[in-house]
Amino acid sequence: MLCEWWKKRRNGLYILICAIFVMSCLPVLQGQAEEKKEEKIYCAAFGDSIAKGYAGKKQEDLQSYPQLISDAVSEETRIPTEYVNYAKNGLTLVRLNSDVLSTEETAASLERADIITLTIGANDLMQEFKLTVREILETDQRFTSAYDAFDALQEGIEGNPLLVMRVLGMLEDWDYAAFDEQWVAAMKTISQYRKDGSQLVVTDIYNPVNQFELPGTMNMVVDEVIQNMNQVMYDHAEEYDYHVVDLFESEICEHTQRDGLHPDQEGQRLIAGLAMEKIDTGRFMGEPEKEIEKTEPARKSIGRTILGNIRKVIILTAAAVILIAGGIFVWRKRRRKADTPDDK
């Protein structure tokens, strides 16, 4: 009788057991599906107009290099990316710290971000240069752009070549310590919020004025100032775990807009390509961590030595010219006297 009861009930019990098993597994399967569905790579961009993708007046903004990076990462990993850009036109390092990195929204983005990009420093350079030109020319004129400052400086030096000495003197006293302090402050804030395993990539400063016809040794001096600023970025790379993209030695200046300052679309692609070399996309696919080559500056900047040497050369050259001119003057005077017949 028991056997007959079991035969009648076993199919129903089997179905019940299977149903209980499936229901118990459903939350796990559902969670895995949701986790897979929500898997994304979060990219956050910070910086100035270069990172924003600025284009000239009456033109649409370009596709910025952070956006290009986001697209490239998604294509390589086959994982969707979520991208946000906090870059602002005209942003300096001081304003990055005070206006951008200090917000709760930024903190939340840094906590989520898998890839962080930063481009900053060019406006610090331009702003300081405009102030320096005002001091050199002893004028209250407020220059609206670097072009105006360079034009005014060129005109001033043409009228008074000795102003070059003042230029070199002021550039020799450039306040790199202030830039270093603000850079460290930015890195500390980013490090405070960024999650473990996130990748931070920063771009150094290229010389946006190397196509200008600067007087005398000015272009060499501007190069030196930029390299000293870039050196600050390289000096803290290991401490704050980021990679520097070398734009100073790149061909970026061949791919700028009419203003000679901002990258055109090809320039943005160039920056994105160089930055991608510093990003390990294999991490998102469970691959072994890739060793990324650390960029070093083309040469260790020797600080004020070059500026000092230039100054000495100019002083010695000026002294030599004065001595030669004086010698020629005395020689001509004696020659004229020798050629003049004595009165009888």
PDB file of C-alpha atoms in Angstrom, residues 38-319:
ATOM      1  CA  GLU A  38      25.272  47.301 -14.245  1.00  0.00           C
ATOM      2  CA  GLU A  39      28.953  46.660 -14.991  1.00  0.00           C
ATOM      3  CA  LYS A  40      30.460  49.907 -16.264  1.00  0.00           C
ATOM      4  CA  ILE A  41      33.794  51.687 -16.407  1.00  0.00           C
ATOM      5  CA  TYR A  42      33.475  55.164 -14.934  1.00  0.00           C
ATOM      6  CA  CYS A  43      35.682  57.916 -16.426  1.00  0.00           C
ATOM      7  CA  ALA A  44      36.065  61.372 -14.839  1.00  0.00           C
ATOM      8  CA  ALA A  45      37.901  64.259 -16.519  1.00  0.00           C
ATOM      9  CA  PHE A  46      39.272  67.406 -14.867  1.00  0.00           C
ATOM     10  CA  GLY A  47      41.181  70.388 -16.137  1.00  0.00           C
ATOM     11  CA  ASP A  48      41.113  73.425 -18.374  1.00  0.00           C
ATOM     12  CA  SER A  49      39.900  74.240 -21.891  1.00  0.00           C
ATOM     13  CA  ILE A  50      42.172  71.605 -23.436  1.00  0.00           C
ATOM     14  CA  ALA A  51      40.420  68.852 -21.485  1.00  0.00           C
ATOM     15  CA  LYS A  52      37.044  70.457 -22.176  1.00  0.00           C
ATOM     16  CA  GLY A  53      37.578  70.325 -25.947  1.00  0.00           C
ATOM     17  CA  TYR A  54      37.422  74.087 -26.514  1.00  0.00           C
ATOM     18  CA  ALA A  55      37.177  75.427 -30.044  1.00  0.00           C
ATOM     19  CA  GLY A  56      37.409  79.028 -31.248  1.00  0.00           C
ATOM     20  CA  LYS A  57      34.553  81.487 -31.357  1.00  0.00           C
ATOM     21  CA  LYS A  58      31.501  80.604 -33.448  1.00  0.00           C
ATOM     22  CA  GLN A  59      32.648  76.990 -33.599  1.00  0.00           C
ATOM     23  CA  GLU A  60      31.247  73.945 -31.914  1.00  0.00           C
ATOM     24  CA  ASP A  61      33.367  72.371 -29.202  1.00  0.00           C
ATOM     25  CA  LEU A  62      35.551  69.515 -30.351  1.00  0.00           C
ATOM     26  CA  GLN A  63      35.377  65.955 -29.146  1.00  0.00           C
ATOM     27  CA  SER A  64      37.710  66.184 -26.178  1.00  0.00           C
ATOM     28  CA  TYR A  65      40.532  63.752 -25.523  1.00  0.00           C
ATOM     29  CA  PRO A  66      38.853  62.427 -22.308  1.00  0.00           C
ATOM     30  CA  GLN A  67      35.764  61.568 -24.354  1.00  0.00           C
ATOM     31  CA  LEU A  68      37.962  59.848 -26.946  1.00  0.00           C
ATOM     32  CA  ILE A  69      39.636  57.868 -24.143  1.00  0.00           C
ATOM     33  CA  SER A  70      36.252  56.803 -22.786  1.00  0.00           C
ATOM     34  CA  ASP A  71      35.174  55.580 -26.224  1.00  0.00           C
ATOM     35  CA  ALA A  72      38.471  53.763 -26.804  1.00  0.00           C
ATOM     36  CA  VAL A  73      38.329  51.989 -23.418  1.00  0.00           C
ATOM     37  CA  SER A  74      34.784  50.824 -24.099  1.00  0.00           C
ATOM     38  CA  GLU A  75      35.777  49.541 -27.525  1.00  0.00           C
ATOM     39  CA  GLU A  76      38.811  47.650 -26.209  1.00  0.00           C
ATOM     40  CA  THR A  77      37.079  46.080 -23.210  1.00  0.00           C
ATOM     41  CA  ARG A  78      33.575  45.608 -24.653  1.00  0.00           C
ATOM     42  CA  ILE A  79      32.333  47.138 -21.398  1.00  0.00           C
ATOM     43  CA  PRO A  80      30.145  50.272 -21.425  1.00  0.00           C
ATOM     44  CA  THR A  81      31.741  53.435 -20.048  1.00  0.00           C
ATOM     45  CA  GLU A  82      30.121  56.276 -18.151  1.00  0.00           C
ATOM     46  CA  TYR A  83      31.849  59.595 -18.728  1.00  0.00           C
ATOM     47  CA  VAL A  84      31.702  62.949 -16.939  1.00  0.00           C
ATOM     48  CA  ASN A  85      33.789  66.054 -17.665  1.00  0.00           C
ATOM     49  CA  TYR A  86      34.424  68.731 -15.016  1.00  0.00           C
ATOM     50  CA  ALA A  87      36.890  70.733 -17.150  1.00  0.00           C
ATOM     51  CA  LYS A  88      36.365  74.497 -17.448  1.00  0.00           C
ATOM     52  CA  ASN A  89      37.744  77.104 -19.820  1.00  0.00           C
ATOM     53  CA  GLY A  90      40.418  79.297 -18.252  1.00  0.00           C
ATOM     54  CA  LEU A  91      40.820  77.097 -15.174  1.00  0.00           C
ATOM     55  CA  THR A  92      44.012  77.551 -13.175  1.00  0.00           C
ATOM     56  CA  LEU A  93      45.429  75.186 -10.592  1.00  0.00           C
ATOM     57  CA  VAL A  94      44.289  77.485  -7.791  1.00  0.00           C
ATOM     58  CA  ARG A  95      40.704  77.485  -9.086  1.00  0.00           C
ATOM     59  CA  LEU A  96      40.818  73.730  -9.645  1.00  0.00           C
ATOM     60  CA  ASN A  97      41.431  73.357  -5.918  1.00  0.00           C
ATOM     61  CA  SER A  98      38.997  76.022  -4.735  1.00  0.00           C
ATOM     62  CA  ASP A  99      36.101  75.655  -7.194  1.00  0.00           C
ATOM     63  CA  VAL A 100      36.140  72.092  -8.523  1.00  0.00           C
ATOM     64  CA  LEU A 101      37.869  69.597  -6.250  1.00  0.00           C
ATOM     65  CA  SER A 102      36.210  71.066  -3.162  1.00  0.00           C
ATOM     66  CA  THR A 103      32.641  70.050  -4.128  1.00  0.00           C
ATOM     67  CA  GLU A 104      30.668  67.029  -2.915  1.00  0.00           C
ATOM     68  CA  GLU A 105      29.805  66.142  -6.504  1.00  0.00           C
ATOM     69  CA  THR A 106      33.489  65.902  -7.381  1.00  0.00           C
ATOM     70  CA  ALA A 107      34.223  63.800  -4.308  1.00  0.00           C
ATOM     71  CA  ALA A 108      31.464  61.365  -5.278  1.00  0.00           C
ATOM     72  CA  SER A 109      32.801  61.111  -8.842  1.00  0.00           C
ATOM     73  CA  LEU A 110      36.335  60.460  -7.630  1.00  0.00           C
ATOM     74  CA  GLU A 111      35.045  57.684  -5.368  1.00  0.00           C
ATOM     75  CA  ARG A 112      33.399  55.987  -8.369  1.00  0.00           C
ATOM     76  CA  ALA A 113      36.006  56.718 -11.015  1.00  0.00           C
ATOM     77  CA  ASP A 114      38.014  53.901 -12.583  1.00  0.00           C
ATOM     78  CA  ILE A 115      39.926  56.280 -14.867  1.00  0.00           C
ATOM     79  CA  ILE A 116      40.750  59.911 -13.968  1.00  0.00           C
ATOM     80  CA  THR A 117      42.368  62.395 -16.362  1.00  0.00           C
ATOM     81  CA  LEU A 118      43.771  65.823 -15.517  1.00  0.00           C
ATOM     82  CA  THR A 119      45.112  68.646 -17.706  1.00  0.00           C
ATOM     83  CA  ILE A 120      46.069  71.842 -15.892  1.00  0.00           C
ATOM     84  CA  GLY A 121      48.854  74.437 -15.726  1.00  0.00           C
ATOM     85  CA  ALA A 122      48.776  76.287 -19.060  1.00  0.00           C
ATOM     86  CA  ASN A 123      46.552  79.052 -17.684  1.00  0.00           C
ATOM     87  CA  ASP A 124      48.832  79.418 -14.659  1.00  0.00           C
ATOM     88  CA  LEU A 125      51.681  79.972 -17.108  1.00  0.00           C
ATOM     89  CA  MET A 126      49.751  82.509 -19.203  1.00  0.00           C
ATOM     90  CA  GLN A 127      48.387  84.386 -16.209  1.00  0.00           C
ATOM     91  CA  GLU A 128      51.804  84.700 -14.597  1.00  0.00           C
ATOM     92  CA  PHE A 129      53.340  85.771 -17.892  1.00  0.00           C
ATOM     93  CA  LYS A 130      50.794  88.575 -18.357  1.00  0.00           C
ATOM     94  CA  LEU A 131      51.487  89.848 -14.846  1.00  0.00           C
ATOM     95  CA  THR A 132      55.220  89.667 -15.521  1.00  0.00           C
ATOM     96  CA  VAL A 133      54.883  91.694 -18.730  1.00  0.00           C
ATOM     97  CA  ARG A 134      52.889  94.357 -16.864  1.00  0.00           C
ATOM     98  CA  GLU A 135      55.680  94.658 -14.307  1.00  0.00           C
ATOM     99  CA  ILE A 136      58.403  94.745 -16.951  1.00  0.00           C
ATOM    100  CA  LEU A 137      56.665  97.466 -18.954  1.00  0.00           C
ATOM    101  CA  GLU A 138      55.541  99.252 -15.777  1.00  0.00           C
ATOM    102  CA  THR A 139      51.999  99.546 -17.104  1.00  0.00           C
ATOM    103  CA  ASP A 140      48.519  99.169 -15.625  1.00  0.00           C
ATOM    104  CA  GLN A 141      47.203  97.772 -18.905  1.00  0.00           C
ATOM    105  CA  ARG A 142      45.270  94.520 -18.425  1.00  0.00           C
ATOM    106  CA  PHE A 143      46.053  92.114 -21.246  1.00  0.00           C
ATOM    107  CA  THR A 144      43.068  90.097 -22.383  1.00  0.00           C
ATOM    108  CA  SER A 145      45.230  87.381 -23.935  1.00  0.00           C
ATOM    109  CA  ALA A 146      48.777  86.116 -24.230  1.00  0.00           C
ATOM    110  CA  TYR A 147      48.881  87.605 -27.737  1.00  0.00           C
ATOM    111  CA  ASP A 148      48.346  91.106 -26.379  1.00  0.00           C
ATOM    112  CA  ALA A 149      51.040  90.592 -23.757  1.00  0.00           C
ATOM    113  CA  PHE A 150      53.553  89.274 -26.317  1.00  0.00           C
ATOM    114  CA  ASP A 151      52.814  92.117 -28.735  1.00  0.00           C
ATOM    115  CA  ALA A 152      53.272  94.700 -26.001  1.00  0.00           C
ATOM    116  CA  LEU A 153      56.498  93.070 -24.834  1.00  0.00           C
ATOM    117  CA  GLN A 154      57.859  92.880 -28.391  1.00  0.00           C
ATOM    118  CA  GLU A 155      57.097  96.557 -28.949  1.00  0.00           C
ATOM    119  CA  GLY A 156      58.627  97.504 -25.622  1.00  0.00           C
ATOM    120  CA  ILE A 157      61.861  95.598 -26.273  1.00  0.00           C
ATOM    121  CA  GLU A 158      62.175  97.076 -29.775  1.00  0.00           C
ATOM    122  CA  GLY A 159      62.029 100.513 -28.181  1.00  0.00           C
ATOM    123  CA  ASN A 160      64.337  99.560 -25.309  1.00  0.00           C
ATOM    124  CA  PRO A 161      66.443  96.407 -25.869  1.00  0.00           C
ATOM    125  CA  LEU A 162      67.685  96.536 -22.286  1.00  0.00           C
ATOM    126  CA  LEU A 163      64.217  95.391 -21.175  1.00  0.00           C
ATOM    127  CA  VAL A 164      65.391  91.877 -22.050  1.00  0.00           C
ATOM    128  CA  MET A 165      67.473  92.002 -18.878  1.00  0.00           C
ATOM    129  CA  ARG A 166      64.366  92.705 -16.815  1.00  0.00           C
ATOM    130  CA  VAL A 167      62.523  89.882 -18.574  1.00  0.00           C
ATOM    131  CA  LEU A 168      65.251  87.407 -17.704  1.00  0.00           C
ATOM    132  CA  GLY A 169      65.454  88.657 -14.158  1.00  0.00           C
ATOM    133  CA  MET A 170      61.743  88.248 -13.514  1.00  0.00           C
ATOM    134  CA  LEU A 171      61.535  84.861 -15.189  1.00  0.00           C
ATOM    135  CA  GLU A 172      64.508  83.755 -13.133  1.00  0.00           C
ATOM    136  CA  ASP A 173      62.468  84.522 -10.016  1.00  0.00           C
ATOM    137  CA  TRP A 174      59.369  82.635 -11.229  1.00  0.00           C
ATOM    138  CA  ASP A 175      57.448  81.259  -8.241  1.00  0.00           C
ATOM    139  CA  TYR A 176      57.682  77.500  -8.815  1.00  0.00           C
ATOM    140  CA  ALA A 177      57.139  76.853  -5.101  1.00  0.00           C
ATOM    141  CA  ALA A 178      53.586  78.204  -5.313  1.00  0.00           C
ATOM    142  CA  PHE A 179      52.833  75.949  -8.280  1.00  0.00           C
ATOM    143  CA  ASP A 180      54.288  72.978  -6.411  1.00  0.00           C
ATOM    144  CA  GLU A 181      52.149  73.761  -3.363  1.00  0.00           C
ATOM    145  CA  GLN A 182      48.931  73.950  -5.393  1.00  0.00           C
ATOM    146  CA  TRP A 183      49.807  70.788  -7.325  1.00  0.00           C
ATOM    147  CA  VAL A 184      50.364  68.812  -4.130  1.00  0.00           C
ATOM    148  CA  ALA A 185      47.090  70.153  -2.726  1.00  0.00           C
ATOM    149  CA  ALA A 186      45.228  68.880  -5.810  1.00  0.00           C
ATOM    150  CA  MET A 187      46.906  65.475  -5.619  1.00  0.00           C
ATOM    151  CA  LYS A 188      46.083  65.147  -1.932  1.00  0.00           C
ATOM    152  CA  THR A 189      42.405  65.836  -2.580  1.00  0.00           C
ATOM    153  CA  ILE A 190      42.235  63.386  -5.469  1.00  0.00           C
ATOM    154  CA  SER A 191      44.078  60.730  -3.457  1.00  0.00           C
ATOM    155  CA  GLN A 192      41.731  61.243  -0.516  1.00  0.00           C
ATOM    156  CA  TYR A 193      38.687  60.226  -2.553  1.00  0.00           C
ATOM    157  CA  ARG A 194      39.886  58.006  -5.394  1.00  0.00           C
ATOM    158  CA  LYS A 195      39.234  54.309  -4.917  1.00  0.00           C
ATOM    159  CA  ASP A 196      41.858  51.570  -4.851  1.00  0.00           C
ATOM    160  CA  GLY A 197      42.805  50.399  -8.308  1.00  0.00           C
ATOM    161  CA  SER A 198      41.729  53.572 -10.076  1.00  0.00           C
ATOM    162  CA  GLN A 199      44.070  54.936 -12.734  1.00  0.00           C
ATOM    163  CA  LEU A 200      45.092  58.604 -12.785  1.00  0.00           C
ATOM    164  CA  VAL A 201      46.676  60.117 -15.895  1.00  0.00           C
ATOM    165  CA  VAL A 202      47.893  63.738 -16.108  1.00  0.00           C
ATOM    166  CA  THR A 203      49.242  65.635 -19.105  1.00  0.00           C
ATOM    167  CA  ASP A 204      52.195  67.981 -18.814  1.00  0.00           C
ATOM    168  CA  ILE A 205      52.379  71.462 -20.361  1.00  0.00           C
ATOM    169  CA  TYR A 206      53.494  72.009 -23.935  1.00  0.00           C
ATOM    170  CA  ASN A 207      54.915  75.294 -25.200  1.00  0.00           C
ATOM    171  CA  PRO A 208      51.937  77.008 -26.843  1.00  0.00           C
ATOM    172  CA  VAL A 209      53.959  80.081 -27.841  1.00  0.00           C
ATOM    173  CA  ASN A 210      56.902  78.496 -29.603  1.00  0.00           C
ATOM    174  CA  GLN A 211      55.537  79.678 -32.940  1.00  0.00           C
ATOM    175  CA  PHE A 212      55.674  83.314 -31.816  1.00  0.00           C
ATOM    176  CA  GLU A 213      58.687  85.364 -32.888  1.00  0.00           C
ATOM    177  CA  LEU A 214      59.969  86.038 -29.422  1.00  0.00           C
ATOM    178  CA  PRO A 215      62.834  88.490 -28.957  1.00  0.00           C
ATOM    179  CA  GLY A 216      66.314  87.071 -28.532  1.00  0.00           C
ATOM    180  CA  THR A 217      66.518  84.220 -26.055  1.00  0.00           C
ATOM    181  CA  MET A 218      62.913  84.536 -24.848  1.00  0.00           C
ATOM    182  CA  ASN A 219      61.704  81.297 -26.431  1.00  0.00           C
ATOM    183  CA  MET A 220      64.487  79.358 -24.727  1.00  0.00           C
ATOM    184  CA  VAL A 221      63.541  80.983 -21.437  1.00  0.00           C
ATOM    185  CA  VAL A 222      59.824  80.137 -21.853  1.00  0.00           C
ATOM    186  CA  ASP A 223      60.812  76.531 -22.584  1.00  0.00           C
ATOM    187  CA  GLU A 224      62.829  76.485 -19.381  1.00  0.00           C
ATOM    188  CA  VAL A 225      59.943  77.854 -17.311  1.00  0.00           C
ATOM    189  CA  ILE A 226      57.538  75.245 -18.724  1.00  0.00           C
ATOM    190  CA  GLN A 227      59.978  72.409 -18.089  1.00  0.00           C
ATOM    191  CA  ASN A 228      60.406  73.538 -14.499  1.00  0.00           C
ATOM    192  CA  MET A 229      56.624  73.499 -14.058  1.00  0.00           C
ATOM    193  CA  ASN A 230      56.428  70.066 -15.684  1.00  0.00           C
ATOM    194  CA  GLN A 231      59.155  68.830 -13.373  1.00  0.00           C
ATOM    195  CA  VAL A 232      56.800  69.456 -10.445  1.00  0.00           C
ATOM    196  CA  MET A 233      54.352  66.960 -11.990  1.00  0.00           C
ATOM    197  CA  TYR A 234      57.046  64.324 -12.525  1.00  0.00           C
ATOM    198  CA  ASP A 235      58.471  64.790  -9.031  1.00  0.00           C
ATOM    199  CA  HIS A 236      55.206  63.726  -7.340  1.00  0.00           C
ATOM    200  CA  ALA A 237      54.100  60.984  -9.757  1.00  0.00           C
ATOM    201  CA  GLU A 238      55.285  58.049  -7.676  1.00  0.00           C
ATOM    202  CA  GLU A 239      54.066  59.470  -4.376  1.00  0.00           C
ATOM    203  CA  TYR A 240      50.508  59.969  -5.652  1.00  0.00           C
ATOM    204  CA  ASP A 241      50.406  57.034  -8.072  1.00  0.00           C
ATOM    205  CA  TYR A 242      49.792  58.645 -11.438  1.00  0.00           C
ATOM    206  CA  HIS A 243      51.332  58.599 -14.909  1.00  0.00           C
ATOM    207  CA  VAL A 244      52.414  61.703 -16.823  1.00  0.00           C
ATOM    208  CA  VAL A 245      51.674  62.039 -20.530  1.00  0.00           C
ATOM    209  CA  ASP A 246      54.532  63.887 -22.223  1.00  0.00           C
ATOM    210  CA  LEU A 247      53.059  66.603 -24.452  1.00  0.00           C
ATOM    211  CA  PHE A 248      56.096  68.879 -24.225  1.00  0.00           C
ATOM    212  CA  GLU A 249      58.127  66.604 -26.499  1.00  0.00           C
ATOM    213  CA  SER A 250      55.149  65.598 -28.666  1.00  0.00           C
ATOM    214  CA  GLU A 251      53.955  67.003 -32.000  1.00  0.00           C
ATOM    215  CA  ILE A 252      50.960  68.684 -30.384  1.00  0.00           C
ATOM    216  CA  CYS A 253      52.036  72.181 -31.489  1.00  0.00           C
ATOM    217  CA  GLU A 254      51.625  71.052 -35.105  1.00  0.00           C
ATOM    218  CA  HIS A 255      47.954  70.323 -34.422  1.00  0.00           C
ATOM    219  CA  THR A 256      46.582  73.493 -32.877  1.00  0.00           C
ATOM    220  CA  GLN A 257      43.772  75.819 -33.875  1.00  0.00           C
ATOM    221  CA  ARG A 258      44.242  79.289 -35.337  1.00  0.00           C
ATOM    222  CA  ASP A 259      45.062  80.694 -31.923  1.00  0.00           C
ATOM    223  CA  GLY A 260      48.136  78.461 -31.765  1.00  0.00           C
ATOM    224  CA  LEU A 261      47.183  77.501 -28.220  1.00  0.00           C
ATOM    225  CA  HIS A 262      44.352  74.970 -28.237  1.00  0.00           C
ATOM    226  CA  PRO A 263      44.531  71.562 -29.944  1.00  0.00           C
ATOM    227  CA  ASP A 264      42.407  71.004 -33.024  1.00  0.00           C
ATOM    228  CA  GLN A 265      40.539  67.710 -33.430  1.00  0.00           C
ATOM    229  CA  GLU A 266      43.684  65.940 -34.603  1.00  0.00           C
ATOM    230  CA  GLY A 267      45.498  67.363 -31.584  1.00  0.00           C
ATOM    231  CA  GLN A 268      42.829  65.979 -29.277  1.00  0.00           C
ATOM    232  CA  ARG A 269      43.236  62.570 -30.913  1.00  0.00           C
ATOM    233  CA  LEU A 270      46.999  62.792 -30.436  1.00  0.00           C
ATOM    234  CA  ILE A 271      46.597  63.477 -26.699  1.00  0.00           C
ATOM    235  CA  ALA A 272      44.085  60.627 -26.367  1.00  0.00           C
ATOM    236  CA  GLY A 273      46.459  58.219 -28.105  1.00  0.00           C
ATOM    237  CA  LEU A 274      49.373  59.136 -25.841  1.00  0.00           C
ATOM    238  CA  ALA A 275      47.154  58.917 -22.757  1.00  0.00           C
ATOM    239  CA  MET A 276      45.862  55.462 -23.728  1.00  0.00           C
ATOM    240  CA  GLU A 277      49.460  54.218 -23.544  1.00  0.00           C
ATOM    241  CA  LYS A 278      49.321  55.015 -19.812  1.00  0.00           C
ATOM    242  CA  ILE A 279      46.035  53.189 -19.142  1.00  0.00           C
ATOM    243  CA  ASP A 280      45.846  49.463 -18.386  1.00  0.00           C
ATOM    244  CA  THR A 281      42.538  48.362 -19.942  1.00  0.00           C
ATOM    245  CA  GLY A 282      43.361  44.707 -19.189  1.00  0.00           C
ATOM    246  CA  ARG A 283      42.446  45.282 -15.546  1.00  0.00           C
ATOM    247  CA  PHE A 284      38.789  45.548 -16.519  1.00  0.00           C
ATOM    248  CA  MET A 285      38.913  42.175 -18.274  1.00  0.00           C
ATOM    249  CA  GLY A 286      40.590  40.242 -15.485  1.00  0.00           C
ATOM    250  CA  GLU A 287      43.992  40.156 -17.194  1.00  0.00           C
ATOM    251  CA  PRO A 288      47.288  40.358 -15.279  1.00  0.00           C
ATOM    252  CA  GLU A 289      48.308  43.895 -14.472  1.00  0.00           C
ATOM    253  CA  LYS A 290      50.340  45.482 -17.239  1.00  0.00           C
ATOM    254  CA  GLU A 291      53.566  47.265 -16.423  1.00  0.00           C
ATOM    255  CA  ILE A 292      53.265  50.776 -17.798  1.00  0.00           C
ATOM    256  CA  GLU A 293      56.474  52.548 -18.652  1.00  0.00           C
ATOM    257  CA  LYS A 294      56.950  55.661 -16.554  1.00  0.00           C
ATOM    258  CA  THR A 295      57.630  58.750 -18.596  1.00  0.00           C
ATOM    259  CA  GLU A 296      60.599  60.855 -17.636  1.00  0.00           C
ATOM    260  CA  PRO A 297      61.140  64.426 -18.807  1.00  0.00           C
ATOM    261  CA  ALA A 298      63.406  64.833 -21.811  1.00  0.00           C
ATOM    262  CA  ARG A 299      65.992  66.212 -19.449  1.00  0.00           C
ATOM    263  CA  LYS A 300      66.052  67.040 -15.804  1.00  0.00           C
ATOM    264  CA  SER A 301      65.421  70.764 -15.667  1.00  0.00           C
ATOM    265  CA  ILE A 302      68.384  72.489 -14.085  1.00  0.00           C
ATOM    266  CA  GLY A 303      66.304  75.255 -12.672  1.00  0.00           C
ATOM    267  CA  ARG A 304      67.743  78.699 -12.873  1.00  0.00           C
ATOM    268  CA  THR A 305      71.140  77.690 -14.207  1.00  0.00           C
ATOM    269  CA  ILE A 306      70.213  78.236 -17.853  1.00  0.00           C
ATOM    270  CA  LEU A 307      68.567  81.557 -17.070  1.00  0.00           C
ATOM    271  CA  GLY A 308      71.613  82.607 -15.106  1.00  0.00           C
ATOM    272  CA  ASN A 309      73.931  81.565 -17.930  1.00  0.00           C
ATOM    273  CA  ILE A 310      71.846  83.426 -20.494  1.00  0.00           C
ATOM    274  CA  ARG A 311      71.987  86.470 -18.310  1.00  0.00           C
ATOM    275  CA  LYS A 312      75.766  86.217 -17.998  1.00  0.00           C
ATOM    276  CA  VAL A 313      76.164  85.739 -21.746  1.00  0.00           C
ATOM    277  CA  ILE A 314      74.050  88.825 -22.439  1.00  0.00           C
ATOM    278  CA  ILE A 315      76.011  90.873 -19.921  1.00  0.00           C
ATOM    279  CA  LEU A 316      79.356  89.700 -21.309  1.00  0.00           C
ATOM    280  CA  THR A 317      78.194  90.246 -24.869  1.00  0.00           C
ATOM    281  CA  ALA A 318      76.968  93.736 -24.037  1.00  0.00           C
ATOM    282  CA  ALA A 319      80.270  94.501 -22.313  1.00  0.00           C
TER     283      ALA A 319
END
